[in-house]
mmCIF file of C-alpha atoms in Angstrom:
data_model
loop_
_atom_site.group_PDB
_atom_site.id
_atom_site.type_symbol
_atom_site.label_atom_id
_atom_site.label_comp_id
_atom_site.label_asym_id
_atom_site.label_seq_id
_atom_site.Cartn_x
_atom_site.Cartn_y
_atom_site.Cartn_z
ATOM 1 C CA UNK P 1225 0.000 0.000 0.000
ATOM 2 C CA UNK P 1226 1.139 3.738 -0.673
ATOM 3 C CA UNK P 1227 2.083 5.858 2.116
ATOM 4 C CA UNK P 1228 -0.874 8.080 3.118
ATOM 5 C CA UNK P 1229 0.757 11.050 1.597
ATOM 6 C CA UNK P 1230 1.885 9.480 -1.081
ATOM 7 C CA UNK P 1231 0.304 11.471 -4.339
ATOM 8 C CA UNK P 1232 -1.304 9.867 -7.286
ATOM 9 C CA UNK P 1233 0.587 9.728 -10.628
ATOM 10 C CA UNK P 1234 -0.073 12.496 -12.793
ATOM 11 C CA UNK P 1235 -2.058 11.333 -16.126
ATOM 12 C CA UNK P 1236 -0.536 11.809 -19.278
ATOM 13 C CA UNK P 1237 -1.258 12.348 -22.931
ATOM 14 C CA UNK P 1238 -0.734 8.733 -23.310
ATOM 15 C CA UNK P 1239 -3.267 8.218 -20.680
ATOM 16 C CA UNK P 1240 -5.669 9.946 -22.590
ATOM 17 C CA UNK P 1241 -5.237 8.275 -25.404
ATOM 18 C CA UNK P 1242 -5.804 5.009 -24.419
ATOM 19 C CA UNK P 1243 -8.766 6.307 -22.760
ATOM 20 C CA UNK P 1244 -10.490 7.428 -25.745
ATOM 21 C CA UNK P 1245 -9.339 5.157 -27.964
ATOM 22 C CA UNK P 1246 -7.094 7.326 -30.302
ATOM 23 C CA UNK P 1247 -3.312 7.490 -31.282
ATOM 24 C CA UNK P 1248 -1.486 10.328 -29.032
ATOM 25 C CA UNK P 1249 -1.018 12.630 -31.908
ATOM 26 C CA UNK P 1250 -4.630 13.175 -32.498
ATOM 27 C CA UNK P 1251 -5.061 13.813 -28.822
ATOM 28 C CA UNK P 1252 -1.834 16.536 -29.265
ATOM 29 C CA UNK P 1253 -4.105 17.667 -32.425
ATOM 30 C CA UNK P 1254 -7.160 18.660 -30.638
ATOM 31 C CA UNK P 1255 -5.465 20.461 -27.898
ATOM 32 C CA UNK P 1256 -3.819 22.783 -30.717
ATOM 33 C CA UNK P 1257 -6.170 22.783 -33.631
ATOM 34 C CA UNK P 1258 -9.312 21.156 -32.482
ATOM 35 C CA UNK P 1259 -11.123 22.395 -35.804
ATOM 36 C CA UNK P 1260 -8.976 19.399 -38.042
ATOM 37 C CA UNK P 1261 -10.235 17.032 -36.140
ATOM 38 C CA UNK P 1262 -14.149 15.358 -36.608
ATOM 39 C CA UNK P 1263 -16.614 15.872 -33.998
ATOM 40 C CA UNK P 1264 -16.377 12.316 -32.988
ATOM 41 C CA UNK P 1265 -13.293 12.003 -32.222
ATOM 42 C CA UNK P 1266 -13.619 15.642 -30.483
ATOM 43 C CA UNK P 1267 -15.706 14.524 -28.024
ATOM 44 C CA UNK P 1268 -14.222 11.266 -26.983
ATOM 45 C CA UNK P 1269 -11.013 13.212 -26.177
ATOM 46 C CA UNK P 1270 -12.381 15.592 -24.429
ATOM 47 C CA UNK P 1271 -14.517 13.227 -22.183
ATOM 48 C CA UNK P 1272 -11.396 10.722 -21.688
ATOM 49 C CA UNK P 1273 -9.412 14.467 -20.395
ATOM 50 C CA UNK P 1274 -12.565 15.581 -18.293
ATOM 51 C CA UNK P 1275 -12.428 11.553 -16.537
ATOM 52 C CA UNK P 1276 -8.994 11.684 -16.232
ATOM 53 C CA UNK P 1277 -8.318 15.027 -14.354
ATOM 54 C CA UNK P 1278 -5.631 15.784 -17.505
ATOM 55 C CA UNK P 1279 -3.947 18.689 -17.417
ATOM 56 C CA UNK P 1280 -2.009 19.363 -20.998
ATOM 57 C CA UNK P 1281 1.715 20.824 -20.034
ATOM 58 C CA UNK P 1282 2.237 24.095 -21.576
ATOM 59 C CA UNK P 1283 5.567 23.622 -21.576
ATOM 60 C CA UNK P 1284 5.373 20.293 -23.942
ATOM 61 C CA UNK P 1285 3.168 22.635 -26.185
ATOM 62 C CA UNK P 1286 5.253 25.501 -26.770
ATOM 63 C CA UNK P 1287 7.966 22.633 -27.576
ATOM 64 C CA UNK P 1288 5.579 21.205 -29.976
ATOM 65 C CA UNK P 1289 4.281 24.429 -31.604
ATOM 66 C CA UNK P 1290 7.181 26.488 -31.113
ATOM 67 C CA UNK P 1291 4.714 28.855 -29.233
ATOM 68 C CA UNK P 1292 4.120 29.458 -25.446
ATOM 69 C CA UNK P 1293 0.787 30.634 -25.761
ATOM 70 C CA UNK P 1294 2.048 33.765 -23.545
ATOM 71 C CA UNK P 1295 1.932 37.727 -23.711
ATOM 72 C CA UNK P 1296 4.134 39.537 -21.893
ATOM 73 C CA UNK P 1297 2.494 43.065 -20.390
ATOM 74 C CA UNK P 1298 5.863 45.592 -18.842
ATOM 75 C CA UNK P 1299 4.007 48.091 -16.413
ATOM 76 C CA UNK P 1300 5.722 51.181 -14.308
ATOM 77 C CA UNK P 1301 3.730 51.525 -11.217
ATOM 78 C CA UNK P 1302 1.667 48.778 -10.233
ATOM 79 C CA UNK P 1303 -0.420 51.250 -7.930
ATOM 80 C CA UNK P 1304 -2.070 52.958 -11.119
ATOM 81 C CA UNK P 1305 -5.768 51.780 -11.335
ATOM 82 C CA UNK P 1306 -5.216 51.986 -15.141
ATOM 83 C CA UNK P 1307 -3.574 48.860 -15.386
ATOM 84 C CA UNK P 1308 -6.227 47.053 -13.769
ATOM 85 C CA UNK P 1309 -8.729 47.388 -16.265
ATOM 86 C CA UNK P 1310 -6.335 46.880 -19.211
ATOM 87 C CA UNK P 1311 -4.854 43.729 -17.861
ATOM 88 C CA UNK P 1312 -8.760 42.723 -17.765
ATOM 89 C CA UNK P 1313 -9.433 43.785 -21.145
ATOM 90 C CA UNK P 1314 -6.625 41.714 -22.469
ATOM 91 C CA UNK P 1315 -7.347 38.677 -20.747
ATOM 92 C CA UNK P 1316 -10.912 38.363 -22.068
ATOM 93 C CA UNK P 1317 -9.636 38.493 -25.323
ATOM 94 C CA UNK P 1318 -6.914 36.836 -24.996
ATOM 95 C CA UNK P 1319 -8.106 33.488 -22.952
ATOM 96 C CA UNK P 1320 -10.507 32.407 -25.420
ATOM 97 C CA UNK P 1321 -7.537 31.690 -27.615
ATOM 98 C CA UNK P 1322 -5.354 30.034 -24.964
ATOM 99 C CA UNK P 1323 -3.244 32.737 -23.757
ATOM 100 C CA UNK P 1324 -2.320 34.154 -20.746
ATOM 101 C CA UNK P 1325 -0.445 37.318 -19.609
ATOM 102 C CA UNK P 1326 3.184 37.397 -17.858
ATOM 103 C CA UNK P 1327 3.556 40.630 -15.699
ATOM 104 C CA UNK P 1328 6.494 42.513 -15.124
ATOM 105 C CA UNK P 1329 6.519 45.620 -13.584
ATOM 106 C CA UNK P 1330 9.293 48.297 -13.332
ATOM 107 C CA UNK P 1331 10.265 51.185 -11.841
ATOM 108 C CA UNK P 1332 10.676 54.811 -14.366
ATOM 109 C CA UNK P 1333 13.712 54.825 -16.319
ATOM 110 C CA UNK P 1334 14.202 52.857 -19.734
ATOM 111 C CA UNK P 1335 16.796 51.154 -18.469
ATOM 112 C CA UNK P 1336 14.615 49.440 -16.096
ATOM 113 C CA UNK P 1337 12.148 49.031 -18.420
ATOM 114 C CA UNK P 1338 14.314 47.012 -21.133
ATOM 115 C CA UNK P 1339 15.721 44.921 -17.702
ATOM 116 C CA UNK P 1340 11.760 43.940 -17.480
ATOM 117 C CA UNK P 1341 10.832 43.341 -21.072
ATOM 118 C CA UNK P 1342 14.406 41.072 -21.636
ATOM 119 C CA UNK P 1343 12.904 39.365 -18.438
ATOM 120 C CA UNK P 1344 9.833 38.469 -20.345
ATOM 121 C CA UNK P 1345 11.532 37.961 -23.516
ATOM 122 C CA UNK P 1346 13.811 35.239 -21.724
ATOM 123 C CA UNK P 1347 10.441 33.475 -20.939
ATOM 124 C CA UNK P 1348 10.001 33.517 -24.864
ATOM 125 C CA UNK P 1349 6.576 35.305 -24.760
ATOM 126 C CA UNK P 1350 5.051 35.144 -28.153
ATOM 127 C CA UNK P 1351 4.413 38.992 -28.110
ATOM 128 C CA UNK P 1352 5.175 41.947 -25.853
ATOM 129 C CA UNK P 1353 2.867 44.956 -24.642
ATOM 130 C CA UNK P 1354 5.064 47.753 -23.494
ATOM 131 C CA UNK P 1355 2.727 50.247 -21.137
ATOM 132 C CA UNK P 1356 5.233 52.234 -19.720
ATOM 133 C CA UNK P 1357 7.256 55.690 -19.787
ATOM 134 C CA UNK P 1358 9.401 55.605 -21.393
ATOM 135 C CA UNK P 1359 9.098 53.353 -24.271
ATOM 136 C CA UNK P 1360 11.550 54.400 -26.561
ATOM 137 C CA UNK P 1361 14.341 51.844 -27.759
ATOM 138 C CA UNK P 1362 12.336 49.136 -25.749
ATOM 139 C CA UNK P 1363 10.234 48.515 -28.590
ATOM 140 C CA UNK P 1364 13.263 47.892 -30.704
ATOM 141 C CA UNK P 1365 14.738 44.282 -31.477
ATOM 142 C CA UNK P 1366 12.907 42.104 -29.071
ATOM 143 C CA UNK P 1367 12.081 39.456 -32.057
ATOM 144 C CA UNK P 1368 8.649 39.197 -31.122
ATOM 145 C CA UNK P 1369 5.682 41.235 -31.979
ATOM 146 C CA UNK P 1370 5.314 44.388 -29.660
ATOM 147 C CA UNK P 1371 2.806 47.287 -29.098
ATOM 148 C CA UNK P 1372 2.419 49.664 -26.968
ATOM 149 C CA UNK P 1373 -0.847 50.959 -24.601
ATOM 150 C CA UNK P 1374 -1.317 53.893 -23.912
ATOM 151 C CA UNK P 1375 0.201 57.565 -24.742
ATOM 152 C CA UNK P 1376 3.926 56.746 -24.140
ATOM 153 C CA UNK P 1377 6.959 59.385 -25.000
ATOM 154 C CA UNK P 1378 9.060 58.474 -27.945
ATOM 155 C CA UNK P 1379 6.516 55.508 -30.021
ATOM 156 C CA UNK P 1380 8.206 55.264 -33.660
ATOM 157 C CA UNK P 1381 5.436 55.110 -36.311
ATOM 158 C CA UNK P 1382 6.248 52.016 -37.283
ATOM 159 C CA UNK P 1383 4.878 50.506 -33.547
ATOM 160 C CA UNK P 1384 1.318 49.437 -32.980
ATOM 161 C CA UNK P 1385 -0.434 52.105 -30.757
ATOM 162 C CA UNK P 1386 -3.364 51.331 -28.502
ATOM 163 C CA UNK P 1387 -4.703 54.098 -26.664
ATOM 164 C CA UNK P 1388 -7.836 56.641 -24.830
ATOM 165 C CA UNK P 1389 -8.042 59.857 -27.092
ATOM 166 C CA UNK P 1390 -6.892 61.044 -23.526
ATOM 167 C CA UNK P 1391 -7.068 64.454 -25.726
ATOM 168 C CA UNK P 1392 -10.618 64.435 -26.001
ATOM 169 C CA UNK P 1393 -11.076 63.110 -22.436
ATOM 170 C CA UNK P 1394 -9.154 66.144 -20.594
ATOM 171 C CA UNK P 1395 -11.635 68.370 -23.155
ATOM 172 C CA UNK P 1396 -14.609 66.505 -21.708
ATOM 173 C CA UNK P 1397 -13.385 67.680 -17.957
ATOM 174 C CA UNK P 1398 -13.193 71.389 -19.436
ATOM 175 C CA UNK P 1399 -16.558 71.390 -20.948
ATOM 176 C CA UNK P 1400 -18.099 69.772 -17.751
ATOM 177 C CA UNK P 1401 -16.538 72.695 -15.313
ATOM 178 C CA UNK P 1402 -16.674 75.302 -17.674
ATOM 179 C CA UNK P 1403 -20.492 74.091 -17.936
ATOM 180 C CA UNK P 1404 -21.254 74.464 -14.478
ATOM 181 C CA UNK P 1405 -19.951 77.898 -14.480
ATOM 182 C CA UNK P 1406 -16.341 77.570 -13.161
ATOM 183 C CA UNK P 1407 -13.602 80.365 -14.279
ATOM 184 C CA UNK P 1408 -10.992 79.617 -11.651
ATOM 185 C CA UNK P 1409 -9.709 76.096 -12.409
ATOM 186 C CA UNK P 1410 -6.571 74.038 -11.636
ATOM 187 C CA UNK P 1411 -4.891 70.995 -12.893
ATOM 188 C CA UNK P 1412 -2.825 68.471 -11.503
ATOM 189 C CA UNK P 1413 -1.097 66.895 -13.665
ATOM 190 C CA UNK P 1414 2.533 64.732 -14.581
ATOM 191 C CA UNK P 1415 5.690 63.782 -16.971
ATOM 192 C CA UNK P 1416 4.123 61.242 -18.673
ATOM 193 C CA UNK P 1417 2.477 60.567 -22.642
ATOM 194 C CA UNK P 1418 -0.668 60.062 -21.240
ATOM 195 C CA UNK P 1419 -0.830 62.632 -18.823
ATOM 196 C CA UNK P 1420 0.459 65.493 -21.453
ATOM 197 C CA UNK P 1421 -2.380 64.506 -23.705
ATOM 198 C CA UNK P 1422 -4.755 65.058 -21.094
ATOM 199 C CA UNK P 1423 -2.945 68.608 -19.608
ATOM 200 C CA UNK P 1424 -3.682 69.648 -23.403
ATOM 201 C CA UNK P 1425 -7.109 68.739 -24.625
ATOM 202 C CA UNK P 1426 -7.578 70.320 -21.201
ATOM 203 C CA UNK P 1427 -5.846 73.342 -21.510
ATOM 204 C CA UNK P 1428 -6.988 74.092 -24.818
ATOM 205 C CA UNK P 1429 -10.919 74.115 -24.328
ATOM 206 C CA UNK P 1430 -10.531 75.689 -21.139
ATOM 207 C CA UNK P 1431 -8.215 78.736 -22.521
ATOM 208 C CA UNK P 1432 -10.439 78.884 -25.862
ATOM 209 C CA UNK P 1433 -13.086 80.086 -23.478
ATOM 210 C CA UNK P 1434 -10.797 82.484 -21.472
ATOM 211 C CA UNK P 1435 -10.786 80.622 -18.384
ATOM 212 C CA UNK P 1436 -8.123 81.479 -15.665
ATOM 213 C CA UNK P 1437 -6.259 78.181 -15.586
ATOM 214 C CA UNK P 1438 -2.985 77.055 -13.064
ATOM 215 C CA UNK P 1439 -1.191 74.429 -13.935
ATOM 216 C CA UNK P 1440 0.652 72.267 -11.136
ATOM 217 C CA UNK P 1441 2.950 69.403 -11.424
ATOM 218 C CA UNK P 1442 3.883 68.742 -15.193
ATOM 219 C CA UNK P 1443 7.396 67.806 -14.571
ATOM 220 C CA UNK P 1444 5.998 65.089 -12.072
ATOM 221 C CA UNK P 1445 4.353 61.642 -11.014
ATOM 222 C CA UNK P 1446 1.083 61.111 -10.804
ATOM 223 C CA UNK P 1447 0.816 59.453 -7.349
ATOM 224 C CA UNK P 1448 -1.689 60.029 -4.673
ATOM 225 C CA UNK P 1449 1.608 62.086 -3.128
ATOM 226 C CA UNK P 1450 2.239 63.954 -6.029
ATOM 227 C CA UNK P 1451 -1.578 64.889 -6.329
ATOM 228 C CA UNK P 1452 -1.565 66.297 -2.913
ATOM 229 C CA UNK P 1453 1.899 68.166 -3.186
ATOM 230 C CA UNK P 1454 0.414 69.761 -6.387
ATOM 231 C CA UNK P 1455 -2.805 70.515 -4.877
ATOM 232 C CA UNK P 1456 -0.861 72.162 -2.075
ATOM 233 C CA UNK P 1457 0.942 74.219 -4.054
ATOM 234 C CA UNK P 1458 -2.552 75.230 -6.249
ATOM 235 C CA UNK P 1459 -4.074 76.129 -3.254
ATOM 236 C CA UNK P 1460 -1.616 77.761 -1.056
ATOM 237 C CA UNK P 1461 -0.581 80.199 -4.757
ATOM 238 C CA UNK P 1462 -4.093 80.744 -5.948
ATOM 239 C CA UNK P 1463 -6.735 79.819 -2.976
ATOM 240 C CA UNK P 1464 -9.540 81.421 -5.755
ATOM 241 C CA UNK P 1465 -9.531 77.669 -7.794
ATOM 242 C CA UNK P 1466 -12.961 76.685 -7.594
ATOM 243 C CA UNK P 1467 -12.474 73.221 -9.594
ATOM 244 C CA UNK P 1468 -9.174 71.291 -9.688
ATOM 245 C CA UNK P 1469 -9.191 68.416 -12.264
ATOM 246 C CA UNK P 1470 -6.784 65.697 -11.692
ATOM 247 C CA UNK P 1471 -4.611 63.986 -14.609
ATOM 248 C CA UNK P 1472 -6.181 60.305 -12.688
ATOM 249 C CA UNK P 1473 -8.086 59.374 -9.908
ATOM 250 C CA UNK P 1474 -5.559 58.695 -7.806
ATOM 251 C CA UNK P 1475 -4.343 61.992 -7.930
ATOM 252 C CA UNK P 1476 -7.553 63.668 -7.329
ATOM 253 C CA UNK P 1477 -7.555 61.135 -4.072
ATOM 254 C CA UNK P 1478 -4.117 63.531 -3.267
ATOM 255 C CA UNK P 1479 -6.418 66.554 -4.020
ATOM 256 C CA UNK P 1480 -9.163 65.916 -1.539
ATOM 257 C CA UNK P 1481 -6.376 65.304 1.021
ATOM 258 C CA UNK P 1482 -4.888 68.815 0.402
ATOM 259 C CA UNK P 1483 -8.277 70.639 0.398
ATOM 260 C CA UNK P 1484 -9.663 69.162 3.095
ATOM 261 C CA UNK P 1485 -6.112 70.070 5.253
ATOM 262 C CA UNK P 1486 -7.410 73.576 4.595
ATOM 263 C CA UNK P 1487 -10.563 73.454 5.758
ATOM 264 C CA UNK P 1488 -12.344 73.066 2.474
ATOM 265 C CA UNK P 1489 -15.007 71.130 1.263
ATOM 266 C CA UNK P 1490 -15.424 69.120 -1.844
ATOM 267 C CA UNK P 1491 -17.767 70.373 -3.682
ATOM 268 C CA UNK P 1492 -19.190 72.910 -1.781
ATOM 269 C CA UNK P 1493 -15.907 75.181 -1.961
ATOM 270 C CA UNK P 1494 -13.835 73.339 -4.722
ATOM 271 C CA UNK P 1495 -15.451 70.817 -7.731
ATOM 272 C CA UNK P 1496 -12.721 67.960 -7.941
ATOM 273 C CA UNK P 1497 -12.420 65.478 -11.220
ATOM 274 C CA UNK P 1498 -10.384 62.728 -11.802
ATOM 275 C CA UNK P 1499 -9.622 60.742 -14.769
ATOM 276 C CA UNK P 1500 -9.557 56.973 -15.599
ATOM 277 C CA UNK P 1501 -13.036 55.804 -13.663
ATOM 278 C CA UNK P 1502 -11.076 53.128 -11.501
ATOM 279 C CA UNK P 1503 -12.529 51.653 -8.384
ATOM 280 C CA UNK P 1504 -12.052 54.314 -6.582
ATOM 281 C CA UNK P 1505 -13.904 57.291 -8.377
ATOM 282 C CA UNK P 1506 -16.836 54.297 -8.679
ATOM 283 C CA UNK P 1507 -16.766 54.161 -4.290
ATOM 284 C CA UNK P 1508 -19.678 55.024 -2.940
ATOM 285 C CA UNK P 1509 -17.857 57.084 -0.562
ATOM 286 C CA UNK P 1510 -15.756 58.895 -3.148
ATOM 287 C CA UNK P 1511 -18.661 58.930 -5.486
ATOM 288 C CA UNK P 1512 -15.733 61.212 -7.914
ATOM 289 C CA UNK P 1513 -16.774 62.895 -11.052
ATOM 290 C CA UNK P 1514 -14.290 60.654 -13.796
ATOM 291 C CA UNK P 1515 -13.618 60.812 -17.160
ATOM 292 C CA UNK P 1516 -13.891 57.105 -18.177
ATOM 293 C CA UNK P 1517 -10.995 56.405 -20.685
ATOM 294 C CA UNK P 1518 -12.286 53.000 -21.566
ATOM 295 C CA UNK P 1519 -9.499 51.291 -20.134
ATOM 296 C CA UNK P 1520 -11.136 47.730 -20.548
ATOM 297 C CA UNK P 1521 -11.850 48.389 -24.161
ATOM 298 C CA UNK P 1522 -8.265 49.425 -24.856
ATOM 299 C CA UNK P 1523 -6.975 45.897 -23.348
ATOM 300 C CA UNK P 1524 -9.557 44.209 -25.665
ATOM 301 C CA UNK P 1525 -8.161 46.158 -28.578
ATOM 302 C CA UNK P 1526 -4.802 45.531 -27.434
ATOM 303 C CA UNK P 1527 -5.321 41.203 -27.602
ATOM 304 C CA UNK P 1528 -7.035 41.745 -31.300
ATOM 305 C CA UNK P 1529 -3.962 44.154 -32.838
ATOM 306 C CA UNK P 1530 -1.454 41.502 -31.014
ATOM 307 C CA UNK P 1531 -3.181 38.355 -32.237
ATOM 308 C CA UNK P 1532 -3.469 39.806 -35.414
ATOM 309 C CA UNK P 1533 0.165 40.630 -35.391
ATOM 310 C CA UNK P 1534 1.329 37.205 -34.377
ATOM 311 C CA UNK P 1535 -1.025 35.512 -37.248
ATOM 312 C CA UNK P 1536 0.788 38.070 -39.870
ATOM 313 C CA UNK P 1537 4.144 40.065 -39.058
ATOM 314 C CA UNK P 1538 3.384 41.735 -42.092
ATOM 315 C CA UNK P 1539 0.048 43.736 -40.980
ATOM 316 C CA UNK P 1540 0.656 47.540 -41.561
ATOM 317 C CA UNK P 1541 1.258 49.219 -38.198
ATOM 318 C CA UNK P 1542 -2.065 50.564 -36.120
ATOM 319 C CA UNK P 1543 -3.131 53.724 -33.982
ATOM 320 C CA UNK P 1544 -6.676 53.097 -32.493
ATOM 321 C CA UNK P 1545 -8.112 55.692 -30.175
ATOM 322 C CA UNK P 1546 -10.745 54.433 -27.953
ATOM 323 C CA UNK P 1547 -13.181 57.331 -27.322
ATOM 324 C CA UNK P 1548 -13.525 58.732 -23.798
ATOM 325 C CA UNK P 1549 -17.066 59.508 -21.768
ATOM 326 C CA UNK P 1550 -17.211 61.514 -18.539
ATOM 327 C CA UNK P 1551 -18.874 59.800 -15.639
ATOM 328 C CA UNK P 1552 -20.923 62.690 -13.941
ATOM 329 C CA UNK P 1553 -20.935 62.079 -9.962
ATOM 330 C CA UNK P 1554 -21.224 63.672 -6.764
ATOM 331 C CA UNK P 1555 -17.290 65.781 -6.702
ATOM 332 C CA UNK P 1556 -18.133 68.304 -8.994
ATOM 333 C CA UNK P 1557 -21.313 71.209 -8.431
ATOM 334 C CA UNK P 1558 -21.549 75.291 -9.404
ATOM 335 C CA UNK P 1559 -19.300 77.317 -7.856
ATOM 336 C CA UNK P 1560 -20.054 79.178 -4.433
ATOM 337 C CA UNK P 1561 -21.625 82.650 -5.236
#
């Protein structure tokens, strides 16, 4: 008798096959292109896996197809909410056809960035998603097909771009304050692609309507702490803002921080928006005016232009703008007469 602890021997392809009946290549065929093989013969390998407990060994797949059936995504700050929805988008799309992702995330700097792709690359990833500042001469030589999400500094032409018309989103945040009558308006905002898209569909609607406008922060981060050092600063220079809007939520979290150290309410004495819609604009507690960039949808569109780009390397490069919406909620009200 086995020892108690003693675990039960893994089944095998082989195993399968006996089970159903079939040689072990037409098992291996069904697992990778299911579509050659009849119904039939579908069905009875599928039932012999289900009995069996079989789990197919991705390694012994990627040696047979030459594939892992992996993406790699490179990241900067695993504390921006952004990510969250794009790494959700992408998996939806990207399960279905029997990928998964590989994170890596890295600190600012391209150096660190490249140490983080190679890191995927070593794993052989069958493509690479670069959504991080900079990308730059990441996106060059890594043998495998790479894009990039999001407004980034320094994309070539020749890369696949993925990304929120982040333009039209800051506009949306203009139109909204300047809508409820604001005149006296901040913005927090950071280094980054994204962020200087935002700062200038922004700026541009709100100084087309001759709106006095401060600007905090655009040599930057876009942490919670660098939302609430900016939002010092806006305050303590011009204590007249009325309405701040925040490059993401997560700065506008900083913001509240900083006006409420003052003894000011939000929005009774200052409107605050943020940008992305993450989890925390959607709190009931928060309940923060957003501009919803669509993150999801970008990691959807993401999969497709990757998948595409795997199935044919020779697929003219793509730059697909998502369109924003702005996510009316409790942060933002008229000015105090």
């Amino acid at each position: 008798m086995a020892p108690p602890n003693a675990q039960a021997r893994r089944p095998t392809l082989y195993d399968v096959a006996k089970l159903a009946g079939v040689s072990p290549s037409l098992v291996s065929l069904v697992l990778q292109n299911p579509d050659k093989v009849s119904e039939k013969r579908r069905a009875a390998v599928r039932s012999a896996i289900a009995e069996l407990g079989y789990r197919p060994s991705r390694a012994a797949t990627a040696l047979a197809s030459n594939r892992t059936k992996s993406i790699g995504l490179v990241i900067d700050d695993y504390r921006n909410l952004w990510f969250v929805d794009l790494l959700r988008g992408m998996e939806s799309a990207l399960t279905e056809h029997g990928y998964q992702v590989m994170l890596a995330d890295s600190r600012p700097g391209e150096n660190r960035i490249r140490e983080a792709a190679d890191g995927l690359l070593a794993m052989h990833v069958d493509g690479l998603v670069i959504a991080a500042e900079p990308a730059g001469t990441v996106l060059t030589g890594t043998g495998v097909p790479t894009l990039v999400a999001g407004w980034r500094n320094g994309v070539p032409a020749e890369v696949d771009l993925i990304t929120n018309d982040d333009d039209a989103g800051g506009a949306l945040a203009a139109e909204h304050l300047l809508g409820l009558g604001h005149t006296k308006i901040g913005h927090l905002t950071g280094a980054g692609g994204a962020a200087a898209h935002r700062r200038a569909g922004f700026e541009a609607r709100a100084r087309d309507s001759g709106a006095d406008l401060r600007i905090a922060g655009d040599s930057g981060g876009t942490s919670e702490e660098d939302g609430y050092a900016s939002a010092c600063w806006l305050l303590d220079h011009h204590p007249e803002t009325t309405a701040i809007f925040a490059a993401n939520d997560t700065m506008a979290l900083g913001a509240f921080g900083a006006i409420k150290a003052r003894g000011r309410a939000v929005p009774a004495d200052i409107s605050v928006i943020g940008y992305d819609n993450s989890v925390l604009a959607k709190s009931r507690y928060l309940e923060l005016t957003s501009v919803d960039n669509r993150s999801d949808l970008v990691g959807v569109e993401v999969a497709k232009v990757l998948l595409e780009r795997i199935a044919g390397p020779s697929v003219s490069p793509q730059r697909r703008l998502i369109d924003p919406s702005l996510v009316v909620r409790g942060t933002t009200s008229r000015p105090a007469r």
